[in-house]
Short mmCIF file of C-alpha atoms and ligand atoms in Angstrom, two decimals:
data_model
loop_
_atom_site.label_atom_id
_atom_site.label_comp_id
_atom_site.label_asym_id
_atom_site.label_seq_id
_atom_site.Cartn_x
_atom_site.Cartn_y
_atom_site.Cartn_z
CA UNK J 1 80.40 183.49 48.45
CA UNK J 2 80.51 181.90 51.89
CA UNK J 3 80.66 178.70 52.99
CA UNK J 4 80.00 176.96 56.13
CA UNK J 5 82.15 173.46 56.98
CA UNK J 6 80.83 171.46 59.53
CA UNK J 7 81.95 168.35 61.35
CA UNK J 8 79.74 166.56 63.07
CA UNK J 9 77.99 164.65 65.84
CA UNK J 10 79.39 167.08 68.40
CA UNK J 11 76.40 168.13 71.17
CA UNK J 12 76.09 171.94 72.04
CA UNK J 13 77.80 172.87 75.42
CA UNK J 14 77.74 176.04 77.44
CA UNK J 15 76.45 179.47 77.48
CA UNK J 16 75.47 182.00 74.44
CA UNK J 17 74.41 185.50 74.65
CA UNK J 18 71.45 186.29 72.29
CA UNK J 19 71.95 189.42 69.64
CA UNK J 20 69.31 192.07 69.00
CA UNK J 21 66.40 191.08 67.08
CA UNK J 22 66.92 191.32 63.09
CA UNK J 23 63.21 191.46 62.53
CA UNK J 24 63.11 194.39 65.27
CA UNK J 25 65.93 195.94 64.49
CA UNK J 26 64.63 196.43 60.65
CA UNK J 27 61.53 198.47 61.00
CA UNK J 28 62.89 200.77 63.95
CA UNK J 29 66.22 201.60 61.82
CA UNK J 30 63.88 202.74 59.27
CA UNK J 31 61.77 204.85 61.45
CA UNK J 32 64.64 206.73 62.52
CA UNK J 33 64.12 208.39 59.42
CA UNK J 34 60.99 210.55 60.97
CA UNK J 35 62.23 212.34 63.69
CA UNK J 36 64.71 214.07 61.52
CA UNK J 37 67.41 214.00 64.02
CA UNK J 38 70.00 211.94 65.77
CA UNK J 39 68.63 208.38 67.17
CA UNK J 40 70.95 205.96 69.04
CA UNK J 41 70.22 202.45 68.45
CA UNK J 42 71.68 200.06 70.86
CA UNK J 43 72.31 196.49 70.50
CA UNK J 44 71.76 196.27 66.78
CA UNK J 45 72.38 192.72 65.63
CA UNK J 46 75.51 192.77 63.00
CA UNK J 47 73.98 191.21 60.01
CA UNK J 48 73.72 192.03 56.38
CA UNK J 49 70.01 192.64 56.40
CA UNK J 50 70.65 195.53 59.15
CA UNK J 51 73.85 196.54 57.55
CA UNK J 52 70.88 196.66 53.97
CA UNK J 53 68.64 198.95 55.89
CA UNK J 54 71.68 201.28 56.59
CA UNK J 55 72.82 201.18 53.33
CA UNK J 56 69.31 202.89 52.36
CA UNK J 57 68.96 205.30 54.47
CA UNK J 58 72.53 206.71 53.97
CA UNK J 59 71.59 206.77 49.94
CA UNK J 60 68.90 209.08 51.04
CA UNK J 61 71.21 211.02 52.31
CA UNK J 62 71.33 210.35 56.51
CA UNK J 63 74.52 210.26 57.82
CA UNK J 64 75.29 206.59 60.02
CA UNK J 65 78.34 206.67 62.53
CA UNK J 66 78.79 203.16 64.26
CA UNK J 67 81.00 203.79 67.72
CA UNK J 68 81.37 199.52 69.05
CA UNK J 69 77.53 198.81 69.76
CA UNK J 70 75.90 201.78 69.22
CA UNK J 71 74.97 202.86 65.71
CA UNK J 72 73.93 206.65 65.38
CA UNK J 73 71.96 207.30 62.62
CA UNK J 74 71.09 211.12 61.61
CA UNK J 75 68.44 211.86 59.47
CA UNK J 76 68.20 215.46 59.25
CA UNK J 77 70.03 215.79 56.06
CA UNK J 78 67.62 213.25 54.07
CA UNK J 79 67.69 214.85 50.36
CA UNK J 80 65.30 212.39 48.10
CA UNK J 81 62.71 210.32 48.75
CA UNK J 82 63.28 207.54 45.95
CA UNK J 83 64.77 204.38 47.29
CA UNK J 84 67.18 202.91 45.06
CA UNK J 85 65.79 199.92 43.51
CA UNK J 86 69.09 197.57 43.54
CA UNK J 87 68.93 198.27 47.16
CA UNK J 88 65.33 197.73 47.86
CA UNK J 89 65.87 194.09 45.58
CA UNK J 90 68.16 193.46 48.34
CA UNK J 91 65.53 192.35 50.80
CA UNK J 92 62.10 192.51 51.29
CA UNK J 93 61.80 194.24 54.21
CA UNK J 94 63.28 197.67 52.86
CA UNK J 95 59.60 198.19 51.94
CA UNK J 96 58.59 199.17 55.37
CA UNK J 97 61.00 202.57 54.71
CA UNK J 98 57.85 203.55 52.91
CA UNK J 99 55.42 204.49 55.37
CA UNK J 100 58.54 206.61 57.04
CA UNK J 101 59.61 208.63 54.01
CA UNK J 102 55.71 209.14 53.52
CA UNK J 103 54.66 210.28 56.80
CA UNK J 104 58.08 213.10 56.07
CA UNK J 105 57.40 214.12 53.15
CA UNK J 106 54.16 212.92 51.69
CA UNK J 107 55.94 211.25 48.73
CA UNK J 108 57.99 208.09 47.68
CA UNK J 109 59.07 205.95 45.30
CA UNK J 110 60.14 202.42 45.31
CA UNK J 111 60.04 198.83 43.58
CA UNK J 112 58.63 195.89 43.81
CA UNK J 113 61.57 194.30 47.02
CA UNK J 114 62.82 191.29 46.45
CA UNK J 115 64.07 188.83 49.69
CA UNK J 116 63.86 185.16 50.12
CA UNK J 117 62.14 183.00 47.64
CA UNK J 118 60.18 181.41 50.24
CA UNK J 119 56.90 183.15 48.74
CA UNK J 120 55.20 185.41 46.18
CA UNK J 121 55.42 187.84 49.14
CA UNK J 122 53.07 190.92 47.46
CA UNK J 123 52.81 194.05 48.97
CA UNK J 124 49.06 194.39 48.58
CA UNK J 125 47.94 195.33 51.85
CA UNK J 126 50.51 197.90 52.36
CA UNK J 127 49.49 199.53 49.63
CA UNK J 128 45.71 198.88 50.07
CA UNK J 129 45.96 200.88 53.98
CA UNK J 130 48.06 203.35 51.60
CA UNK J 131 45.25 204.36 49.06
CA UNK J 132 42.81 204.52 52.04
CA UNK J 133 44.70 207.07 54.23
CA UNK J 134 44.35 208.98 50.88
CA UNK J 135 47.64 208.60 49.51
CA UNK J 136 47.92 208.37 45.40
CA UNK J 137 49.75 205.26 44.55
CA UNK J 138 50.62 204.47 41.05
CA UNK J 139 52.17 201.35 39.60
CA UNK J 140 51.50 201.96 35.86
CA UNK J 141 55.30 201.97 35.39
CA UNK J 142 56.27 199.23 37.18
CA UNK J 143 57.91 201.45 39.49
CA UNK J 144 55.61 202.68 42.70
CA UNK J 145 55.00 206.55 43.06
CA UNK J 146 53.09 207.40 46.05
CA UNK J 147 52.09 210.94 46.79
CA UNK J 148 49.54 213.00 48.47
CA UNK J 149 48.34 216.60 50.18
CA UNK J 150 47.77 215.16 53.44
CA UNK J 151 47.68 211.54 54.67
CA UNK J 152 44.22 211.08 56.18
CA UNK J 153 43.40 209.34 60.07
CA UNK J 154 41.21 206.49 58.85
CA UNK J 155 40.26 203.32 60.09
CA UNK J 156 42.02 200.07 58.38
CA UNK J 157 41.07 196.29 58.14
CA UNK J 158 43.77 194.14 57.17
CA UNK J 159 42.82 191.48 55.14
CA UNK J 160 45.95 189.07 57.20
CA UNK J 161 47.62 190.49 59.95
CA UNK J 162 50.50 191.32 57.95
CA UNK J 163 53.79 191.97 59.94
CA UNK J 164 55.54 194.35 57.77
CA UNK J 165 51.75 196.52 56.44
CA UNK J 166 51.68 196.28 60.33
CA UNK J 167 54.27 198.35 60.62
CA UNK J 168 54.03 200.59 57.46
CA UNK J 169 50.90 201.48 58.16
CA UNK J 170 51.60 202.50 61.66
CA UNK J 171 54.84 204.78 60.41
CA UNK J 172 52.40 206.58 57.85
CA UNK J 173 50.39 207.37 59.98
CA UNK J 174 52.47 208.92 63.29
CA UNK J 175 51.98 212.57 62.14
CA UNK J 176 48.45 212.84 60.77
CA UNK J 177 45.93 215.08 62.55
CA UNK J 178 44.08 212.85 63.86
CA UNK J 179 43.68 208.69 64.80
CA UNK J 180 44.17 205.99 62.69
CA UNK J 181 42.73 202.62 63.93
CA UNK J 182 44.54 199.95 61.94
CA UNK J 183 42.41 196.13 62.94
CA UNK J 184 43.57 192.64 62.14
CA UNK J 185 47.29 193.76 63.09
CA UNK J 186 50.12 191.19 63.61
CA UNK J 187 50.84 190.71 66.93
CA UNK J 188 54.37 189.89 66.68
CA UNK J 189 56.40 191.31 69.85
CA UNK J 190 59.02 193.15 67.41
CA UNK J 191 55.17 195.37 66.48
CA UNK J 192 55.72 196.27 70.48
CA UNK J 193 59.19 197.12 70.27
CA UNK J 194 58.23 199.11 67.18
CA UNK J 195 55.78 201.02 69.20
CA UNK J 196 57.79 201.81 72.22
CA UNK J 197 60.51 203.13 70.02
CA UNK J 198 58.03 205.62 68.80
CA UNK J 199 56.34 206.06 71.55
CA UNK J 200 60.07 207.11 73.13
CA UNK J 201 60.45 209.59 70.32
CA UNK J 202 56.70 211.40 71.21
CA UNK J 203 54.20 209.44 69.01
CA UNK J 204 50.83 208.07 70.31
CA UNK J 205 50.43 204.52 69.40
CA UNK J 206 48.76 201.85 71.28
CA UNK J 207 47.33 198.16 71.65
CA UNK J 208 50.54 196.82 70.14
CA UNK J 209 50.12 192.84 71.05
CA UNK J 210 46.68 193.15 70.78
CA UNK J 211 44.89 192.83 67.47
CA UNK J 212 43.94 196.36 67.17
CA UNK J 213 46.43 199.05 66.89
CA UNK J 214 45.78 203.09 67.46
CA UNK J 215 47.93 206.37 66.66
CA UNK J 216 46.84 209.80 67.28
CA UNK J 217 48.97 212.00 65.14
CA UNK J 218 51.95 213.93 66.81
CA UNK J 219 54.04 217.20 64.99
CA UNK J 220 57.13 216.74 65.89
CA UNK J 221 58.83 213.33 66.96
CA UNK J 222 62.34 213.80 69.20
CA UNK J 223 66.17 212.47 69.56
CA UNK J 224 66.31 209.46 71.57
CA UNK J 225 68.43 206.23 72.37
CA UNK J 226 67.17 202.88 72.73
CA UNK J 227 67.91 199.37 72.47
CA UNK J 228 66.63 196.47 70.40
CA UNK J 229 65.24 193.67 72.05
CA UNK J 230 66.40 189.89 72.01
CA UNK J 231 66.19 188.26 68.71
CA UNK J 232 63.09 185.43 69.78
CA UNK J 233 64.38 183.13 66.72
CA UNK J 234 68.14 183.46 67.45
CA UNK J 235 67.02 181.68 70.63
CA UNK J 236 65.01 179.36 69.12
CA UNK J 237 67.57 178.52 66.99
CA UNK J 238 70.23 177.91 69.60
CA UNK J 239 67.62 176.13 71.92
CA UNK J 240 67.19 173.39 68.81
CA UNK J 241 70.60 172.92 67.87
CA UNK J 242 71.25 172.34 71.53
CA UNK J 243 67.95 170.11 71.56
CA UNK J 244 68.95 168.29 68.04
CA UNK J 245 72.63 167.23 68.86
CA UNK J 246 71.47 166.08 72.24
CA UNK J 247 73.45 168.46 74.55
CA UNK J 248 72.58 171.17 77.23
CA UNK J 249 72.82 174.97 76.68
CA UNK J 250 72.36 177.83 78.21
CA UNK J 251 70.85 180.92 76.24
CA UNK J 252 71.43 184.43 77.82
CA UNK J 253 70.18 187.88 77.62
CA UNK J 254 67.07 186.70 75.63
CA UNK J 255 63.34 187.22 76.38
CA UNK J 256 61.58 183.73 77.45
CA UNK J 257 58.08 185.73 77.06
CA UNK J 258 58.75 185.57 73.19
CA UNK J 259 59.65 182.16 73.02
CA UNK J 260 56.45 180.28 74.35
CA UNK J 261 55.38 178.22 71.16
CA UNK J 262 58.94 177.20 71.38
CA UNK J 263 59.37 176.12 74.70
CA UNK J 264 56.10 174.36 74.40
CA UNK J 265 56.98 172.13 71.53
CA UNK J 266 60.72 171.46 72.68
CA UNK J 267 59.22 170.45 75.80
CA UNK J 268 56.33 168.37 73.70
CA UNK J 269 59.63 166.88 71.95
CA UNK J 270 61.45 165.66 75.62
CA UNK J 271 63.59 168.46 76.42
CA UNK J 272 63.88 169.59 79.96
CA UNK J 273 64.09 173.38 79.96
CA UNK J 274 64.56 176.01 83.23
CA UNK J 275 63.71 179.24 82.30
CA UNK J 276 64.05 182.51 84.24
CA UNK J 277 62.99 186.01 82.76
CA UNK J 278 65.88 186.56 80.48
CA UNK J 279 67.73 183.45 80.58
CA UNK J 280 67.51 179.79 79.75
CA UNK J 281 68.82 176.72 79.99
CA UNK J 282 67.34 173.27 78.22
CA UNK J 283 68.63 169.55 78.19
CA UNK J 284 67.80 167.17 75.70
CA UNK J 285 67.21 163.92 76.18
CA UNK J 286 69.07 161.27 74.62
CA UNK J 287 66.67 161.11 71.48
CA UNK J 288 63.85 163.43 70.88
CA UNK J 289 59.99 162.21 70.83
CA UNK J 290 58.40 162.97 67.13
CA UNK J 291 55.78 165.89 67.02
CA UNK J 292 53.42 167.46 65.25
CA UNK J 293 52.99 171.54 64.66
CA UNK J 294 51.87 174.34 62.50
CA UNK J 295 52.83 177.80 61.98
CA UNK J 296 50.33 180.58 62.42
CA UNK J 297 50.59 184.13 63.05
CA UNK J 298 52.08 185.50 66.44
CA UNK J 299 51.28 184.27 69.64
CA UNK J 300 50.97 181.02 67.16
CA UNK J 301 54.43 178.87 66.40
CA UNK J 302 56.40 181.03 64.27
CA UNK J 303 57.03 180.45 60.75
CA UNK J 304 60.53 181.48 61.22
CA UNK J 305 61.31 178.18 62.89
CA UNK J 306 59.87 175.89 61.28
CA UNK J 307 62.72 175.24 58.85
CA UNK J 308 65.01 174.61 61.61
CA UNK J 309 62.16 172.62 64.13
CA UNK J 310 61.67 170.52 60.57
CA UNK J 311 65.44 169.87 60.39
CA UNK J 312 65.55 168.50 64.13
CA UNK J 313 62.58 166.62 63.70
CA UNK J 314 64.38 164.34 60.93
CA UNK J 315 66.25 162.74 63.79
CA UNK J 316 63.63 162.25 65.97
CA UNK J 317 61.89 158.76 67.43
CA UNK J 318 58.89 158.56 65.25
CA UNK J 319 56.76 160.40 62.44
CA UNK J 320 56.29 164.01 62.72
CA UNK J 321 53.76 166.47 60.63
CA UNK J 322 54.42 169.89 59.91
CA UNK J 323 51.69 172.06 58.68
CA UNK J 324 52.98 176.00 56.88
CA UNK J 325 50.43 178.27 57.19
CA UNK J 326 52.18 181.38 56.09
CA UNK J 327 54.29 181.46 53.33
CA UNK J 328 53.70 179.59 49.94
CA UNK J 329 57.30 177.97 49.62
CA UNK J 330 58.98 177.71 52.90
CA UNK J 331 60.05 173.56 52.03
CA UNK J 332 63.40 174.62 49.88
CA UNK J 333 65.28 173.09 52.56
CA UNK J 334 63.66 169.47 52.45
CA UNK J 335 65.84 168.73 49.23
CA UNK J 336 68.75 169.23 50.90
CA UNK J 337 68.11 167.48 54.07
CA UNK J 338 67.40 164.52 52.19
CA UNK J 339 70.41 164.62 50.47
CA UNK J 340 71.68 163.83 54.51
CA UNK J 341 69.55 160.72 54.79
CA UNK J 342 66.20 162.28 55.95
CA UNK J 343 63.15 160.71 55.23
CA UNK J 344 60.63 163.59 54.40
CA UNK J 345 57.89 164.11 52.02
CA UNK J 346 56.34 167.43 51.14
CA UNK J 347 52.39 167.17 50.85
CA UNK J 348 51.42 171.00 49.75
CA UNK J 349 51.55 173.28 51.98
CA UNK J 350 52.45 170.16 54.80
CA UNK J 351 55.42 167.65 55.20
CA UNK J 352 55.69 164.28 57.31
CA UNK J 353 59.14 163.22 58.29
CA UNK J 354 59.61 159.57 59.56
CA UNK J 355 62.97 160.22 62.03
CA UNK J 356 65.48 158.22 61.15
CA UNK J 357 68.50 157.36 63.56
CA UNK J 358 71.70 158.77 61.71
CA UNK J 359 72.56 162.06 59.15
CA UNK J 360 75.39 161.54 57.30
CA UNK J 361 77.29 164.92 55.78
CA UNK J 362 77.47 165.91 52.09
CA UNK J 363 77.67 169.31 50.18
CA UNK J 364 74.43 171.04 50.28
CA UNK J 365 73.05 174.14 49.28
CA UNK J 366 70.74 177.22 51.32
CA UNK J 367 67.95 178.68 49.65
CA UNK J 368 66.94 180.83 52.22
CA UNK J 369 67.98 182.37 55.72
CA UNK J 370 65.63 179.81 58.20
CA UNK J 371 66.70 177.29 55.42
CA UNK J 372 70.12 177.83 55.54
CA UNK J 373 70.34 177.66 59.66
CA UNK J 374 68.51 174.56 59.50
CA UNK J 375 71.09 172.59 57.59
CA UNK J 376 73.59 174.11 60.33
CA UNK J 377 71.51 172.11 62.66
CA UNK J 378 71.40 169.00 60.17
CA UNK J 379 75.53 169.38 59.76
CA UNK J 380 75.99 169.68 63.33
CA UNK J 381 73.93 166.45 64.14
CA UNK J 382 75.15 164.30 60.86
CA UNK J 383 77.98 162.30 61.05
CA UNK J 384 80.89 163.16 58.97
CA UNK J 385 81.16 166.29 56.84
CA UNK J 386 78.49 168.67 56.17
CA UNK J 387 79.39 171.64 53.89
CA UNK J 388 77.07 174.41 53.18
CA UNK J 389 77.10 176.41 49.96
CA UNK J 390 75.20 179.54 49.65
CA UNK J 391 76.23 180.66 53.43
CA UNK J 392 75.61 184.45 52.83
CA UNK J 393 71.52 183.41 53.11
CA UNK J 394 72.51 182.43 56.91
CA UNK J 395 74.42 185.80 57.53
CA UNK J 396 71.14 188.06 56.64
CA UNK J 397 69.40 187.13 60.02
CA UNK J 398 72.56 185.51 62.33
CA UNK J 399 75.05 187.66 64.57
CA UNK J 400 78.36 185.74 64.28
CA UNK J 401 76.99 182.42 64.55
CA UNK J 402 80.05 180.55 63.47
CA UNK J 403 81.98 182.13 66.74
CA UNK J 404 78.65 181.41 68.98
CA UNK J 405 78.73 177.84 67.76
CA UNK J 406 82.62 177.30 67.82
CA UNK J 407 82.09 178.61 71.74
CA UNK J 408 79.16 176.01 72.25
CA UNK J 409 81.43 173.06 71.55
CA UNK J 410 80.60 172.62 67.44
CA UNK J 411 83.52 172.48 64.89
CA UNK J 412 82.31 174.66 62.14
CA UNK J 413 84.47 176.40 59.77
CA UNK J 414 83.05 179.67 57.71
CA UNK J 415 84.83 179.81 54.56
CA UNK J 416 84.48 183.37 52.19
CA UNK J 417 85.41 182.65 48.49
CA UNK J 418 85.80 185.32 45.97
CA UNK J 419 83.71 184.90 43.27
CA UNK J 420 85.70 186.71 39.67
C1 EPZ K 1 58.04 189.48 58.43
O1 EPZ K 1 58.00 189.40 57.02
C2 EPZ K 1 59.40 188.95 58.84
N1 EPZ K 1 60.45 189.80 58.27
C3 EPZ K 1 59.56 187.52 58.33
O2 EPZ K 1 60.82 187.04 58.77
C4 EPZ K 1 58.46 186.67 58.95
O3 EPZ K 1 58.55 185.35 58.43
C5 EPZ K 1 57.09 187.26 58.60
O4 EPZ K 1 57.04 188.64 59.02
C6 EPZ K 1 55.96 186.51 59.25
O5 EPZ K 1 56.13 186.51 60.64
C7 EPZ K 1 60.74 190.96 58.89
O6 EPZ K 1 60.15 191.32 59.89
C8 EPZ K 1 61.85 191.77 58.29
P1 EPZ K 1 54.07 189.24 56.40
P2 EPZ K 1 56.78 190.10 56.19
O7 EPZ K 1 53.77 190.51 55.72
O8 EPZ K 1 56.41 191.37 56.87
C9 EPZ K 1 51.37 187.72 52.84
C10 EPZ K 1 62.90 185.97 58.54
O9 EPZ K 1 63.23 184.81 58.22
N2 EPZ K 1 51.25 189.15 52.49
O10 EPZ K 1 53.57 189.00 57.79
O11 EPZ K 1 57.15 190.13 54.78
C11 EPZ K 1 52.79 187.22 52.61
O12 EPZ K 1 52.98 186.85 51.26
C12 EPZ K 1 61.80 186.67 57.77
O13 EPZ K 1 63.38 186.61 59.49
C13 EPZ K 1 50.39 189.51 51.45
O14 EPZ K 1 49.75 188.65 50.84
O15 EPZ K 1 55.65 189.01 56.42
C14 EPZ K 1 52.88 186.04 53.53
O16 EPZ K 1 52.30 184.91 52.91
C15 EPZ K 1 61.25 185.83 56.64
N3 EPZ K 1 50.29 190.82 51.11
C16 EPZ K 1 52.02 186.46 54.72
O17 EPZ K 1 51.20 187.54 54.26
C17 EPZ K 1 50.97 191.81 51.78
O18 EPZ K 1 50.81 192.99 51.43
C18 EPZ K 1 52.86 186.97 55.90
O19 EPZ K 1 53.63 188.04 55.43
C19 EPZ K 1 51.83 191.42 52.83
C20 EPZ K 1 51.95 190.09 53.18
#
């Protein structure tokens, strides 16, 4: 198990390079699968969720070879199209392998995935565009088969614009024989990165960004390289600790495009940020205002930071509200904030946090991956001690971020303990 020691009231200083994106990164290693060939993947963040997705695809039977920062991944050899269940359990977004070992070889099965408690998290609408492209999906034994002849161009509604049936759907559907119009998509920007990785390899898909996505069907996708873009809430995350402990960072090879909602509200919040294409730099003032947001869907404020925006918030001048529109249970780390002298209360599927002056460190415990990073941000701001249990929930989604924060002027300490 890992741990994370933290001692506090230090601000962030200097300069951090962003990694790839995790939630990028995840859907494109798994579409490597179609091409059945050799893909290079640059810039591939080093976390356990990627290292997850690899872990899959080489139990179907691809062969991975990682030379420094590029990570070749050959498919050619894939020999079975189950996905081991105590790998899909893993995390939830192994289900988006799916639509790529479907649109190979018109069959798959798979289990329910598992991932962060932070909601029910059904795959209904994955398997909903499934059964309408005409692909037989049964889940009498608790297990899912899918199988069919030939997976049929259709037009698709999506109930909720769905990030990962986004990109299931549009991975089924890349070598049909005709177009499949997929409406009410996510519009997150790893959807675009999705699509210009396939579009790279030969597929026809457009509108990614836009709420309506198109592929025509190809035959025959090719061997390319390509790198990930920026993770958007890697820099979010770095752009609130810095705002939080009241220092000044700057944030490097990142995309400021992705970050708007951010910028928006750290600026709402009394931050001074400069911001050039792929590079940033913010000060904080010497206490933040209080602020209000919500998460929505993508170009809304995203979900993923609101445990870490909540955290920041509980040192803030004044009463904040935060609304979460997305997932069910996304509150888990509230608890343990307040066990570090934060005044919050939870009101359904909203919280208001009256900011209070001081944190003081304790032992607390991550739940969750945004969770878990937003007690980093609590430990880094409290005074004293902050030690934080259940670490391995922050390594699923950050890239060394005990090194990036040890360079930024924080005195953090990761700790792994061997569990017999
Ligand atoms: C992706 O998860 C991200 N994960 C999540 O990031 C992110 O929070 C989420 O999108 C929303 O932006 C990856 O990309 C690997 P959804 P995903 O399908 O695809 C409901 C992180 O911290 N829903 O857009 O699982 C669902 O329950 C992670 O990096 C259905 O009801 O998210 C949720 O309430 C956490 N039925 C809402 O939609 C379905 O079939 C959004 O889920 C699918 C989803």
């Amino acid at each position: 198990m890992t741990k994370y020691v933290i001692n506090g009231e230090n601000k962030l200083e200097g300069s951090v390079d962003i990694s790839g994106s995790k939630n990028s990164a995840l859907p494109i290693i798994a579409a490597c699968i179609l091409n059945g060939g050799k893909t290079n993947l640059y810039n591939v963040p080093n976390i356990n969720d990627t290292e997850g997705m690899l872990e899959i695809l080489k139990n179907l039977g691809c062969n991975i070879k990682k030379k420094g920062k590029k990570i070749c991944i050959d498919s050619s050899k894939i020999n079975k199209y189950d996905i081991d269940s105590k790998l899909m359990n893993k995390m939830r977004s192994s289900v988006i392998i799916v639509g790529a070992i479907l649109a190979r070889f018109k069959k798959a099965s798979f289990s329910y995935p598992g991932g962060c408690e932070i909601g029910a998290r059904p795959i209904d609408l994955h398997i909903k565009g499934f059964r309408k492209m005409g692909i037989n999906i049964d889940e009498s034994t608790g297990y899912i088969v899918g199988k069919c002849d030939k997976i049929k161009p259709t037009e698709i509604q999506l109930d909720f614009p769905s990030v990962g049936a986004t990109e299931n759907l549009i991975l089924v559907s890349v070598f049909t024989d005709g177009e499949t119009v997929i409406r009410n998509v996510a519009m997150e920007p790893e959807i675009e990165d999705l699509q210009n990785f396939l579009n790279k390899m030969g597929a026809k898909v457009s509108g990614a960004g836009s709420n309506v996505i198109r592929i025509i069907g190809v035959k025959k996708l090719k061997e390319i390289s390509y790198t990930i873009m920026p993770d958007r809430i890697e820099t979010g995350t770095f752009l609130t600790y810095a705002a939080m402990s009241g220092g000044n960072v700057e944030v490097c090879k990142c995309n400021t495009e992705h970050i708007i909602p951010i910028l928006t509200k750290l600026e709402e919040s009394g931050c001074r940020i400069y911001n050039e294409k792929n590079r940033l730099a913010l000060i904080a003032p010497k206490r933040l205002k209080a602020i209000d947001f919500q998460t929505l869907p993508y170009p809304g404020f995203p979900t993923d930071m609101q445990s870490v925006f909540l955290s920041m918030l509980t040192v803030a001048k004044g009463t904040s509200t935060v609304t979460e529109n997305i997932f069910e249970n996304r509150f888990k780390c509230v608890s343990e904030l307040s066990k570090m002298g934060a005044k919050i209360s939870v009101l359904g599927s909203s919280c208001v946090i009256k900011g209070v002056k001081r944190l003081h460190g304790t032992i607390v415990k991550a739940a969750d991956l945004r969770g878990g990073a937003a007690l980093i941000g609590a430990g880094i701001k409290a005074r004293g001690t902050t030690v934080i249990e259940n670490g391995d929930f922050i390594e699923r989604g950050y890239d060394n971020i005990e090194f990036k924060l040890k360079n930024l002027n924080i005195d953090i300490k990761k700790i792994k303990e061997h569990v017999n």
